[in-house]
Coordinates of C-alpha atoms and ligand atoms in Angstrom, one line a residue:
M1 CA 0.0 0.0 0.0
K2 CA 1.2 3.5 -0.8
L3 CA 1.1 5.5 2.3
L4 CA 2.8 8.7 3.2
A5 CA 6.1 7.9 4.9
G6 CA 6.3 8.4 8.7
L7 CA 2.8 7.1 9.1
S8 CA 2.0 3.6 10.2
L9 CA -1.4 2.5 9.0
L10 CA -1.6 -0.3 11.6
S11 CA -1.3 2.2 14.3
I12 CA -4.5 3.9 13.5
V13 CA -6.7 1.4 11.7
P14 CA -8.1 -1.6 13.6
P15 CA -6.7 -4.9 12.0
S16 CA -10.2 -5.8 10.7
L17 CA -10.1 -2.7 8.5
C18 CA -6.6 -3.2 7.2
V19 CA -7.2 -5.9 4.8
P20 CA -9.6 -4.3 2.3
T21 CA -7.8 -1.0 2.2
A22 CA -5.0 -2.2 0.0
S23 CA -7.3 -2.6 -2.9
L24 CA -9.0 0.7 -2.2
Y25 CA -6.0 2.9 -2.8
Q26 CA -5.5 4.3 -6.3
V27 CA -2.1 2.7 -6.3
N28 CA 0.8 3.7 -8.6
D29 CA 0.4 0.6 -10.7
P30 CA -2.1 1.2 -13.4
T31 CA -2.7 -2.5 -14.0
K32 CA -4.3 -2.6 -10.6
V33 CA -6.8 0.1 -11.5
E34 CA -9.6 -1.7 -13.1
Q35 CA -11.9 1.2 -13.6
P36 CA -11.2 4.5 -15.3
L37 CA -8.8 6.3 -13.1
I38 CA -11.2 9.2 -12.6
K39 CA -14.9 8.7 -13.4
L40 CA -16.8 11.4 -15.3
K41 CA -17.8 14.4 -13.2
P42 CA -21.2 13.6 -11.7
Q43 CA -24.1 15.3 -13.4
Q44 CA -27.9 15.5 -12.9
N45 CA -30.1 14.3 -15.7
P46 CA -33.2 12.2 -16.0
L47 CA -31.3 9.0 -15.1
R48 CA -28.7 10.3 -12.7
E49 CA -29.3 12.2 -9.4
L50 CA -26.9 14.4 -7.6
V51 CA -27.0 15.6 -4.0
S52 CA -24.5 18.2 -2.8
L53 CA -23.0 17.4 0.6
D54 CA -21.4 20.9 0.8
G55 CA -22.1 22.8 4.0
L56 CA -21.0 22.6 7.6
W57 CA -19.4 19.3 8.7
K58 CA -18.3 18.3 12.2
F59 CA -14.5 18.6 12.4
A60 CA -11.7 17.2 14.6
L61 CA -7.9 16.9 14.5
A62 CA -6.4 13.4 15.0
S63 CA -4.3 13.7 18.1
G64 CA -1.1 12.7 16.4
P65 CA 0.5 10.2 14.0
N66 CA -0.1 7.4 16.5
D67 CA -3.7 8.4 17.1
T68 CA -5.6 5.2 18.1
A69 CA -8.9 7.0 18.8
Q70 CA -10.4 5.8 15.5
P71 CA -12.7 8.8 15.4
W72 CA -14.6 7.5 12.4
T73 CA -16.1 4.6 14.3
A74 CA -18.1 7.0 16.5
P75 CA -19.6 10.4 16.1
L76 CA -17.0 13.1 16.4
P77 CA -17.2 15.2 19.5
K78 CA -19.6 18.2 19.4
G79 CA -17.9 21.5 19.0
L80 CA -16.0 22.4 15.8
E81 CA -17.8 22.7 12.5
C82 CA -15.9 23.3 9.3
P83 CA -17.3 24.6 6.0
V84 CA -16.9 22.4 2.9
P85 CA -15.6 23.4 0.5
A86 CA -12.7 25.3 2.2
S87 CA -9.2 24.7 3.5
Y88 CA -9.5 24.4 7.2
N89 CA -6.3 26.2 8.1
D90 CA -7.5 29.8 8.3
I91 CA -11.1 29.1 9.3
F92 CA -10.5 28.7 13.1
V93 CA -8.7 31.2 15.3
D94 CA -6.4 28.5 16.5
R95 CA -2.7 28.1 15.8
K96 CA -2.9 24.4 16.6
I97 CA -5.3 23.8 13.7
H98 CA -3.6 26.2 11.4
D99 CA -0.2 24.5 11.9
H100 CA -1.6 20.9 12.3
V101 CA 0.4 18.1 10.6
G102 CA -1.4 14.9 10.1
W103 CA -4.9 13.6 9.8
V104 CA -8.1 15.6 10.4
Y105 CA -11.6 14.2 10.2
Y106 CA -14.8 15.7 8.7
Q107 CA -18.1 14.1 9.5
R108 CA -21.8 14.5 8.8
D109 CA -25.0 12.4 8.6
V110 CA -26.3 11.7 5.1
F111 CA -29.5 10.1 3.9
V112 CA -29.6 8.0 0.7
P113 CA -32.8 9.0 -1.1
K114 CA -35.5 6.4 -0.8
G115 CA -36.0 6.3 -4.6
W116 CA -32.4 5.0 -5.3
S117 CA -33.1 1.3 -4.5
K118 CA -32.4 0.2 -8.0
E119 CA -29.4 2.4 -8.5
R120 CA -25.7 2.3 -7.5
Y121 CA -24.7 5.3 -5.4
L122 CA -21.3 6.8 -4.7
V123 CA -19.7 9.5 -2.6
R124 CA -17.2 11.6 -4.5
A125 CA -14.7 14.0 -3.1
E126 CA -13.4 16.4 -5.7
S127 CA -10.2 16.6 -3.7
A128 CA -8.7 15.9 -0.3
T129 CA -5.4 17.5 0.2
H130 CA -3.1 15.6 0.2
E131 CA -4.5 12.1 1.1
G132 CA -8.1 11.2 1.7
R133 CA -10.1 8.3 3.1
I134 CA -13.9 7.9 2.9
Y135 CA -15.6 6.0 5.7
V136 CA -19.2 4.9 5.7
N137 CA -20.3 4.2 9.3
D138 CA -17.4 2.0 10.5
H139 CA -16.2 1.0 7.1
L140 CA -13.2 2.4 5.3
L141 CA -14.3 2.3 1.7
A142 CA -11.8 4.4 -0.3
G143 CA -8.4 6.0 -0.1
H144 CA -6.5 8.2 -2.3
V145 CA -3.1 9.9 -2.4
G146 CA -2.8 13.2 -4.3
G147 CA -4.4 16.4 -3.2
Y148 CA -5.9 17.9 -6.2
T149 CA -7.8 15.2 -8.1
P150 CA -11.1 13.4 -7.3
F151 CA -11.8 10.0 -5.8
E152 CA -14.9 8.2 -4.9
A153 CA -16.4 5.3 -2.9
D154 CA -19.2 3.1 -4.1
I155 CA -21.4 2.8 -1.0
T156 CA -24.3 0.8 -2.5
D157 CA -23.5 -2.4 -0.6
F158 CA -23.1 -0.6 2.7
V159 CA -26.2 1.5 3.1
A160 CA -29.8 0.8 1.8
A161 CA -31.8 3.4 -0.1
G162 CA -33.8 5.5 2.4
E163 CA -31.3 4.9 5.2
K164 CA -29.1 7.3 7.1
F165 CA -25.4 6.8 7.4
R166 CA -22.5 8.5 9.1
L167 CA -20.0 9.8 6.5
T168 CA -16.5 10.6 7.7
I169 CA -13.7 11.8 5.5
G170 CA -10.2 11.7 6.8
V171 CA -7.7 14.1 5.3
N172 CA -3.9 14.1 5.8
N173 CA -1.8 17.0 4.8
E174 CA 1.7 15.4 5.1
L175 CA 4.2 15.6 2.4
T176 CA 7.4 13.6 2.1
H177 CA 10.2 13.2 -0.4
E178 CA 8.1 10.6 -2.1
T179 CA 4.9 12.6 -2.6
I180 CA 3.9 15.0 -5.3
P181 CA 4.5 17.8 -4.3
P182 CA 7.3 16.7 -2.0
G183 CA 8.1 18.0 1.5
E184 CA 9.6 17.0 4.8
I185 CA 8.4 16.8 8.3
S186 CA 10.8 18.1 10.9
V187 CA 10.4 17.6 14.7
G188 CA 11.2 20.4 17.1
E189 CA 14.3 19.5 19.2
F190 CA 12.9 20.8 22.4
T191 CA 9.1 20.6 21.9
G192 CA 8.8 17.6 19.7
K193 CA 6.4 19.6 17.6
R194 CA 6.0 18.3 14.1
T195 CA 6.3 20.9 11.3
Q196 CA 5.7 20.4 7.6
T197 CA 8.3 22.0 5.4
Y198 CA 8.2 22.0 1.6
H199 CA 10.0 23.6 -1.4
H200 CA 7.0 25.3 -3.1
D201 CA 6.1 28.9 -2.6
F202 CA 2.5 28.6 -1.6
Y203 CA 0.9 27.7 1.7
N204 CA 0.2 24.1 2.2
Y205 CA -3.5 24.6 2.6
A206 CA -5.3 21.4 3.5
G207 CA -8.7 19.8 3.9
L208 CA -11.8 19.5 1.7
A209 CA -11.3 22.5 -0.6
R210 CA -13.7 21.3 -3.2
S211 CA -17.3 19.9 -3.3
I212 CA -18.4 16.5 -1.9
W213 CA -21.2 14.7 -3.7
L214 CA -23.6 11.8 -3.2
Y215 CA -24.8 10.7 -6.6
S216 CA -26.6 7.8 -8.2
L217 CA -25.8 5.8 -11.3
P218 CA -27.9 3.3 -13.2
R219 CA -26.4 -0.2 -12.8
Q220 CA -25.6 -0.2 -16.5
H221 CA -23.8 3.1 -16.9
I222 CA -21.4 5.2 -18.8
Q223 CA -18.1 5.3 -16.9
D224 CA -15.9 7.4 -19.2
I225 CA -15.9 9.2 -22.4
T226 CA -12.9 10.4 -24.4
V227 CA -13.3 12.8 -27.3
V228 CA -10.6 14.1 -29.6
T229 CA -11.7 16.7 -32.2
D230 CA -10.4 17.5 -35.6
V231 CA -11.4 19.7 -38.5
D232 CA -11.8 18.6 -42.1
G233 CA -12.4 21.6 -44.3
R234 CA -15.6 23.2 -43.1
N235 CA -16.6 20.1 -41.1
G236 CA -15.8 19.1 -37.6
L237 CA -14.9 15.6 -36.5
I238 CA -15.4 14.1 -33.0
N239 CA -13.5 10.9 -32.5
Y240 CA -14.9 9.3 -29.4
D241 CA -14.6 6.3 -27.1
V242 CA -17.3 5.5 -24.5
K243 CA -16.6 3.1 -21.7
V244 CA -19.5 1.4 -20.0
A245 CA -19.9 -0.6 -16.8
N246 CA -22.2 -3.7 -16.3
H247 CA -23.2 -3.4 -19.9
T248 CA -25.2 -6.5 -20.8
N249 CA -27.4 -5.7 -23.7
G250 CA -28.5 -2.9 -26.0
Q251 CA -26.2 -0.3 -27.7
I252 CA -24.5 3.0 -27.4
K253 CA -26.1 5.9 -29.2
I254 CA -24.5 9.2 -29.7
S255 CA -26.1 12.6 -30.6
V256 CA -24.3 15.9 -30.9
I257 CA -26.5 18.9 -30.0
D258 CA -25.6 22.5 -30.9
E259 CA -26.0 25.6 -28.7
D260 CA -29.5 26.1 -30.1
G261 CA -30.6 22.6 -29.0
K262 CA -30.6 21.2 -32.5
T263 CA -29.2 17.7 -33.1
V264 CA -26.5 18.1 -35.7
A265 CA -25.0 14.6 -35.8
N266 CA -25.8 11.0 -34.7
A267 CA -23.8 7.8 -34.4
S268 CA -23.9 4.4 -32.7
G269 CA -21.3 2.2 -31.2
A270 CA -18.9 2.6 -28.3
H271 CA -16.3 4.2 -30.5
G272 CA -16.2 5.9 -33.8
T273 CA -16.2 9.3 -35.4
V274 CA -19.1 11.8 -35.7
K275 CA -19.1 14.5 -38.3
I276 CA -20.5 17.9 -37.8
D277 CA -21.3 19.7 -41.1
S278 CA -20.3 23.4 -41.2
V279 CA -18.9 23.2 -37.7
K280 CA -18.7 26.2 -35.3
L281 CA -15.2 26.0 -33.8
W282 CA -14.2 26.5 -30.2
Q283 CA -12.0 29.6 -30.5
P284 CA -10.0 31.4 -27.8
G285 CA -12.3 34.3 -26.7
A286 CA -15.2 32.8 -28.7
A287 CA -16.2 29.5 -27.1
Y288 CA -18.7 27.3 -28.9
L289 CA -19.7 24.1 -27.2
Y290 CA -21.7 21.2 -28.5
Q291 CA -23.3 18.7 -26.2
F292 CA -21.8 15.3 -27.0
Q293 CA -24.6 13.1 -25.6
A294 CA -23.9 9.3 -25.0
N295 CA -26.9 7.0 -24.3
I296 CA -27.1 3.4 -23.4
V297 CA -30.2 2.1 -25.1
D298 CA -31.5 -1.4 -24.1
T299 CA -33.0 -4.0 -26.5
H300 CA -36.5 -2.5 -26.0
G301 CA -35.2 0.9 -27.1
K302 CA -35.3 2.3 -23.6
V303 CA -32.5 4.7 -22.6
V304 CA -31.0 3.3 -19.4
D305 CA -28.2 5.8 -19.0
T306 CA -27.2 9.1 -20.5
Y307 CA -24.3 11.5 -20.1
S308 CA -23.9 14.9 -21.8
L309 CA -20.3 16.2 -22.3
A310 CA -19.7 19.8 -23.3
T311 CA -17.4 19.5 -26.3
G312 CA -15.5 22.2 -28.2
V313 CA -14.2 21.3 -31.7
R314 CA -10.7 22.7 -32.1
T315 CA -7.2 21.6 -33.0
V316 CA -3.9 22.4 -31.3
K317 CA -0.4 22.0 -32.9
V318 CA 3.1 23.3 -32.6
S319 CA 4.6 24.3 -35.9
G320 CA 8.1 25.9 -36.1
T321 CA 8.0 28.8 -33.6
K322 CA 4.2 29.0 -33.6
F323 CA 1.6 27.6 -31.3
L324 CA -1.4 26.9 -33.5
I325 CA -5.0 26.8 -32.3
N326 CA -7.3 25.9 -35.2
D327 CA -4.2 26.3 -37.5
K328 CA -3.8 30.0 -36.6
P329 CA -0.9 31.2 -34.5
F330 CA -2.0 32.0 -30.9
Y331 CA -0.1 34.3 -28.6
F332 CA -0.8 33.6 -24.9
T333 CA -1.5 36.6 -22.6
G334 CA -2.4 36.1 -19.0
F335 CA -1.0 34.8 -15.8
G336 CA 0.1 32.0 -13.6
K337 CA -2.7 31.8 -11.0
H338 CA -3.3 30.1 -7.7
E339 CA -6.5 28.8 -6.0
D340 CA -6.1 31.2 -3.1
T341 CA -8.4 33.6 -1.2
S342 CA -8.4 34.8 2.3
V343 CA -10.2 32.7 5.0
R344 CA -11.1 29.9 2.4
G345 CA -7.5 29.2 1.5
K346 CA -7.8 26.9 -1.5
G347 CA -11.5 26.5 -1.1
H348 CA -13.3 26.6 -4.4
D349 CA -15.6 29.7 -4.5
Q350 CA -18.0 30.5 -7.3
A351 CA -18.0 34.2 -6.6
Y352 CA -14.2 34.4 -6.8
M353 CA -14.1 32.2 -9.9
V354 CA -16.5 34.3 -11.9
H355 CA -14.9 37.6 -10.6
D356 CA -11.4 36.3 -11.6
F357 CA -12.6 35.5 -15.1
Q358 CA -14.2 38.9 -15.3
L359 CA -10.8 40.5 -14.4
L360 CA -9.0 38.3 -17.0
N361 CA -11.4 39.6 -19.6
W362 CA -11.1 43.2 -18.3
I363 CA -7.3 43.1 -18.5
G364 CA -7.2 41.4 -22.0
A365 CA -5.8 38.0 -20.8
N366 CA -6.7 35.1 -23.0
S367 CA -5.1 32.3 -20.9
F368 CA -3.7 31.1 -17.6
R369 CA -1.6 28.3 -16.3
T370 CA -3.0 26.1 -13.4
S371 CA 0.1 26.8 -11.4
H372 CA 1.0 24.6 -9.6
Y373 CA -1.7 21.8 -9.5
P374 CA -4.9 20.9 -11.2
Y375 CA -7.7 23.3 -10.4
A376 CA -11.3 22.5 -9.4
E377 CA -13.2 20.9 -12.3
E378 CA -15.7 23.8 -12.2
V379 CA -12.9 26.1 -13.2
M380 CA -12.0 24.0 -16.2
D381 CA -15.7 23.8 -17.3
F382 CA -15.9 27.6 -16.9
A383 CA -12.8 28.2 -18.9
D384 CA -14.4 26.0 -21.7
R385 CA -17.5 28.2 -21.6
Q386 CA -15.5 31.5 -21.4
G387 CA -13.1 30.7 -24.2
I388 CA -10.1 31.0 -21.9
V389 CA -7.0 28.9 -22.9
V390 CA -5.4 26.8 -20.2
I391 CA -2.0 25.3 -19.7
D392 CA -2.9 22.5 -17.3
E393 CA -0.2 21.6 -14.7
T394 CA 0.4 18.6 -12.4
P395 CA 1.2 19.2 -8.7
A396 CA 4.9 18.4 -9.4
V397 CA 6.4 21.6 -7.9
G398 CA 9.4 21.8 -5.7
L399 CA 11.5 19.0 -7.3
N400 CA 14.5 21.2 -6.8
I401 CA 16.8 21.2 -3.8
A402 CA 19.1 23.9 -5.3
L403 CA 16.3 26.4 -5.1
L404 CA 16.5 26.3 -1.4
G405 CA 20.1 27.6 -1.7
L406 CA 21.3 24.5 0.2
S407 CA 23.0 22.4 -2.5
G408 CA 26.2 24.5 -3.0
G409 CA 25.9 23.7 -6.7
E410 CA 25.9 19.9 -6.1
S411 CA 23.4 17.7 -7.9
Q412 CA 21.3 16.8 -4.9
T413 CA 17.7 16.6 -6.1
F414 CA 17.5 13.2 -7.8
T415 CA 18.9 10.9 -5.1
P416 CA 17.6 7.8 -3.3
E417 CA 17.0 9.9 -0.2
G418 CA 15.5 12.7 -2.2
I419 CA 13.4 12.7 -5.3
N420 CA 13.6 8.9 -6.1
N421 CA 11.9 6.1 -8.0
N422 CA 8.9 6.2 -5.6
T423 CA 8.5 10.0 -6.2
Q424 CA 8.7 9.3 -9.9
A425 CA 5.9 6.7 -9.5
A426 CA 3.8 9.2 -7.6
H427 CA 4.5 11.7 -10.3
K428 CA 3.4 9.3 -13.0
Q429 CA 0.2 8.8 -11.1
A430 CA -0.3 12.6 -10.9
I431 CA 0.1 12.8 -14.7
R432 CA -2.4 9.9 -15.3
E433 CA -5.0 11.5 -13.0
L434 CA -4.6 15.0 -14.5
I435 CA -5.0 13.7 -18.1
S436 CA -7.7 11.3 -17.2
R437 CA -9.7 14.1 -15.6
D438 CA -9.1 17.0 -18.0
K439 CA -8.6 15.3 -21.4
N440 CA -11.9 16.4 -22.8
H441 CA -11.6 20.2 -22.1
P442 CA -11.2 22.2 -25.2
S443 CA -9.7 25.0 -23.1
V444 CA -6.7 22.8 -22.2
V445 CA -4.2 23.2 -25.0
M446 CA -1.0 21.9 -23.3
W447 CA 0.0 19.7 -20.3
S448 CA 2.7 21.1 -18.0
I449 CA 4.1 18.1 -16.1
A450 CA 6.2 20.0 -13.6
N451 CA 7.1 23.4 -12.3
E452 CA 10.8 24.4 -12.0
P453 CA 12.4 20.9 -11.5
A454 CA 16.2 20.8 -11.2
S455 CA 16.4 20.1 -14.9
Q456 CA 20.1 21.0 -14.9
E457 CA 21.1 18.3 -12.5
D458 CA 22.4 14.7 -12.8
G459 CA 19.4 12.3 -12.8
A460 CA 17.0 14.8 -14.3
R461 CA 16.9 13.1 -17.7
E462 CA 16.5 9.6 -16.2
Y463 CA 13.6 11.0 -14.1
F464 CA 11.8 13.0 -16.8
E465 CA 12.2 10.9 -19.9
P466 CA 9.7 8.2 -18.9
L467 CA 7.3 11.0 -17.7
A468 CA 7.4 12.7 -21.0
K469 CA 6.8 9.4 -22.8
L470 CA 3.9 8.6 -20.5
S471 CA 2.2 12.0 -21.1
R472 CA 2.5 11.5 -24.9
K473 CA 1.1 8.0 -24.7
L474 CA -1.9 9.1 -22.6
D475 CA -2.6 12.1 -24.9
P476 CA -0.9 12.1 -28.3
T477 CA -2.9 15.2 -29.3
R478 CA -1.7 18.0 -27.0
P479 CA 1.8 19.5 -26.8
I480 CA 3.7 18.9 -23.5
T481 CA 5.9 21.2 -21.5
F482 CA 7.3 21.9 -18.1
A483 CA 8.1 25.3 -16.6
N484 CA 11.9 25.7 -16.7
V485 CA 13.7 27.4 -13.8
G486 CA 16.2 30.3 -14.3
M487 CA 19.3 28.3 -13.1
A488 CA 18.6 25.7 -15.8
T489 CA 19.7 28.0 -18.6
F490 CA 19.6 27.0 -22.3
E491 CA 23.1 25.8 -21.8
K492 CA 22.6 23.8 -18.6
D493 CA 19.1 22.3 -19.0
R494 CA 19.1 18.6 -19.8
I495 CA 15.5 17.7 -20.6
S496 CA 13.9 20.5 -22.7
D497 CA 14.3 18.5 -25.9
L498 CA 11.8 16.0 -24.6
F499 CA 9.1 18.6 -24.7
D500 CA 7.4 20.8 -27.4
V501 CA 7.4 24.3 -26.1
S502 CA 10.0 26.2 -24.0
C503 CA 8.1 27.5 -21.0
L504 CA 10.5 29.7 -19.1
N505 CA 10.1 31.3 -15.6
R506 CA 12.6 34.2 -15.3
Y507 CA 13.2 36.8 -12.7
F508 CA 15.9 39.1 -14.2
G509 CA 15.6 42.4 -12.3
W510 CA 14.1 40.7 -9.2
Y511 CA 16.0 37.7 -7.9
S512 CA 19.1 38.6 -10.0
E513 CA 20.1 42.1 -11.1
T514 CA 17.7 43.3 -8.4
G515 CA 16.4 46.7 -9.2
D516 CA 18.7 47.2 -12.2
L517 CA 16.4 47.0 -15.2
A518 CA 19.1 48.1 -17.7
E519 CA 21.3 45.2 -16.7
A520 CA 18.3 42.8 -16.5
E521 CA 17.2 43.8 -20.0
V522 CA 20.5 42.6 -21.6
A523 CA 20.6 39.4 -19.5
L524 CA 16.9 38.6 -20.4
E525 CA 17.5 39.1 -24.1
K526 CA 20.6 37.0 -24.1
E527 CA 18.9 34.2 -22.4
L528 CA 15.8 34.3 -24.7
R529 CA 18.0 34.4 -27.8
G530 CA 19.9 31.4 -26.5
W531 CA 16.6 29.4 -26.2
E532 CA 15.5 30.6 -29.6
E533 CA 18.7 29.5 -31.4
K534 CA 18.9 26.2 -29.6
F535 CA 15.3 25.0 -30.1
N536 CA 13.7 27.1 -32.8
R537 CA 10.3 26.5 -31.3
P538 CA 7.7 28.6 -29.4
I539 CA 8.8 30.3 -26.2
I540 CA 6.3 31.2 -23.5
M541 CA 7.4 33.2 -20.6
T542 CA 5.3 31.4 -18.0
E543 CA 6.6 33.5 -15.0
Y544 CA 8.0 37.0 -14.7
G545 CA 7.2 39.6 -12.1
A546 CA 8.1 41.5 -9.0
D547 CA 6.8 41.6 -5.4
T548 CA 4.8 44.8 -5.0
I549 CA 3.2 46.2 -2.0
A550 CA -0.1 47.8 -3.1
G551 CA 0.0 51.5 -2.2
F552 CA 3.8 51.6 -1.9
H553 CA 5.1 54.2 -4.3
S554 CA 8.6 55.3 -5.3
V555 CA 9.4 58.2 -7.5
L556 CA 12.8 56.5 -8.1
G557 CA 11.0 53.3 -9.2
L558 CA 12.6 51.2 -6.4
P559 CA 11.8 47.5 -5.9
W560 CA 8.6 46.7 -4.1
S561 CA 6.9 49.8 -5.4
E562 CA 4.0 49.9 -7.9
E563 CA 6.2 51.9 -10.2
F564 CA 8.9 49.2 -10.2
Q565 CA 6.4 46.4 -11.1
T566 CA 5.1 48.5 -14.0
Q567 CA 8.6 49.4 -15.3
M568 CA 9.8 45.9 -14.9
L569 CA 6.9 44.4 -16.9
D570 CA 7.4 47.1 -19.6
M571 CA 11.1 46.1 -19.8
Y572 CA 10.2 42.4 -20.3
H573 CA 7.6 43.4 -23.0
R574 CA 10.2 45.4 -24.9
V575 CA 12.4 42.4 -25.0
F576 CA 9.6 39.9 -25.9
D577 CA 8.7 42.2 -28.9
R578 CA 12.2 41.8 -30.2
I579 CA 12.2 38.0 -30.1
G580 CA 10.4 36.3 -33.1
S581 CA 9.8 33.0 -31.4
M582 CA 7.9 34.4 -28.4
A583 CA 4.5 32.7 -28.3
G584 CA 3.2 34.1 -25.0
E585 CA 3.6 36.0 -21.8
Q586 CA 2.0 35.0 -18.5
V587 CA 2.8 37.3 -15.6
W588 CA 3.5 35.9 -12.1
N589 CA 1.0 36.2 -10.5
F590 CA -2.6 37.1 -11.2
A591 CA -3.1 38.0 -7.5
D592 CA -1.2 38.1 -4.2
F593 CA -1.3 34.7 -2.5
Q594 CA -0.5 33.1 0.8
T595 CA 2.8 31.3 1.4
T596 CA 4.6 30.0 4.4
I597 CA 5.6 33.1 6.3
G598 CA 9.4 33.4 6.5
T599 CA 12.1 35.9 6.1
M600 CA 11.3 36.3 2.4
R601 CA 7.6 36.6 2.6
V602 CA 5.5 39.1 4.6
D603 CA 1.9 37.8 4.7
G604 CA 2.6 35.9 1.4
N605 CA 3.8 36.5 -2.1
K606 CA 3.1 40.0 -3.4
K607 CA 3.8 39.5 -7.1
G608 CA 0.1 39.8 -7.8
V609 CA -1.0 42.2 -10.5
F610 CA -4.2 42.2 -8.3
T611 CA -4.1 42.2 -4.5
R612 CA -5.4 39.1 -2.7
D613 CA -8.9 40.7 -2.6
R614 CA -8.6 41.5 -6.4
K615 CA -7.9 45.2 -6.4
P616 CA -5.7 46.3 -9.4
K617 CA -2.2 47.5 -8.7
A618 CA -0.8 50.1 -11.1
A619 CA 0.7 47.4 -13.4
A620 CA -2.8 46.1 -14.1
H621 CA -3.5 49.2 -16.2
G622 CA -0.3 48.9 -18.2
L623 CA -1.0 45.2 -19.0
R624 CA -4.6 46.1 -20.0
A625 CA -3.3 48.8 -22.4
R626 CA -0.9 46.3 -23.9
W627 CA -3.1 43.2 -24.1
T628 CA -6.3 44.8 -25.2
N629 CA -4.5 46.4 -28.1
M630 CA -2.6 43.2 -29.1
D631 CA -3.6 40.9 -32.0
T632 CA -3.0 37.6 -30.4
R633 CA -4.2 35.5 -33.3
D634 CA -1.3 35.9 -35.8
Ligands
GCB701 C1 8.9 30.7 -9.0 C2 7.9 29.7 -8.7 C3 6.7 30.3 -8.0 C4 7.1 31.3 -7.0 C5 7.8 32.4 -7.7 C6 8.3 33.6 -6.8 O1 9.8 30.6 -9.8 O2 7.6 28.9 -9.8 O3 5.9 29.3 -7.4 O4 6.0 31.8 -6.3 O5 8.9 31.9 -8.3 O6 7.5 34.5 -6.6 O7 9.3 33.4 -6.2

């Protein structure tokens, strides 16, 4: 069983519960996963019902890694209640909860609707950061490692329709050198207090930050759909594959319905191609979505299951130095973002989501990167509907010891005690889950399989080559990339040839040449020209920016001032406009966000173009002037 290191399962789970758990984990061996890795997002339709379990749940911390209280076998104590979805860290005014390392438990009573006696029913957690377990009454029914992708438990055989049950979800926030993202737990010399440390620059928010659902499925049901779209002259093609469970008789019927509700194509069979005459393409800034409707029809002609998938017809390709969407060059404008707001932490929030997209539109951004983990599925659906282009990233951030300044130049990241084969296996699983969940989104045009790994070090190539291969095997249709770190210059990086686009994170003028924009301008141009000459392919600057305190001004344009942020972005843009293979610019970051507080960070990272509560800094107006006047389609 794959468990986070430092945690003995036997110490917290009664022996009777130990045996079945091994098969419940989504292990790192795909041959052991019989069902699709991630099932289709639950939806409500005439044959499927959906009950939201969001709201206030009872909440308790496990008392420690050796906790034997088994809180899920009994009601949690009265007292704390925690909102779902939300990270728990900033909800309570309690440092112990904020800093907790280990398991926490969420619990509530749930009724299975009376009418579901002929159905199967499941509990789905959209995420549990970083490890989750679902218990129904006293039974542990599912476990999952990986904090930003969904998992579920089929509870049909444990609770009858019409009955009440106690639902407990355990969540563990521990990170080790073998998890994605990695981290370490240190123990205070004098207090014995456990502290989680990690190499990524955002707070390790934990808990149930996305929705929890109870939903029903017909016994014969559609488990998964894969669509890949293409264009043939004026027509659109949807190549599809439908996977069904318990399918005994009847057939699969497909209809494609346009935005006016008109059926524009039909097909039958579990895989094939449907043709849409005079297709309306999904375009950046002009989304058009068809409903790809799959039905299981029994021998009497009765529809026994149906699922409707929003599908945009578009193509993506890299050609020379151009990134092509629908065969036209596309220039990315936008940001690296975070799921981060005050109080909620990483809790998904519809109001912030819609407002963020409004701000993207206002500023003229056509894209973002899901730095540094997969975002809530609702965000991906919304990007599809809004015509925003997404670079979709795994949670593989912090695979770089040198960034901590501790390596003294030695290759120390890819070692048996550091990022090793088990980390690589966890990373492979993170790639599988990302692609399995997000493969059908027209907004997703590229996979980013890591952020700023030590790609200049010994061992990087051995570590990344199989991951690049796996990504291409899982999705041969989208380009792949990773965000390259400044120290892995075009001369030193050892893995970039395995990928399609050079995504570069650079901080000339901030972490180097600090405050000296003239010097930084030369250094930046030199570096970009190096990448251009070496690879002759698209370059996207996926991070550039400066920490800026909103309201801090400097007539001299000194670092941390709003003036400096503006001048620095202007300098980068001057350089970009001189480099022919630039295919995009994504500023770091959309908004200020929380990090571990340390000597480098005062209440978080301040590189936002918007404050944490989404007020524009001066630089926002400069970006708006540039991006709203830019032709990003040629
Ligand atoms: C980076 C990281 C990002 C940090 C950023 C910074 O290179 O990719 O996660 O937040 O730098 O502001 O230091």
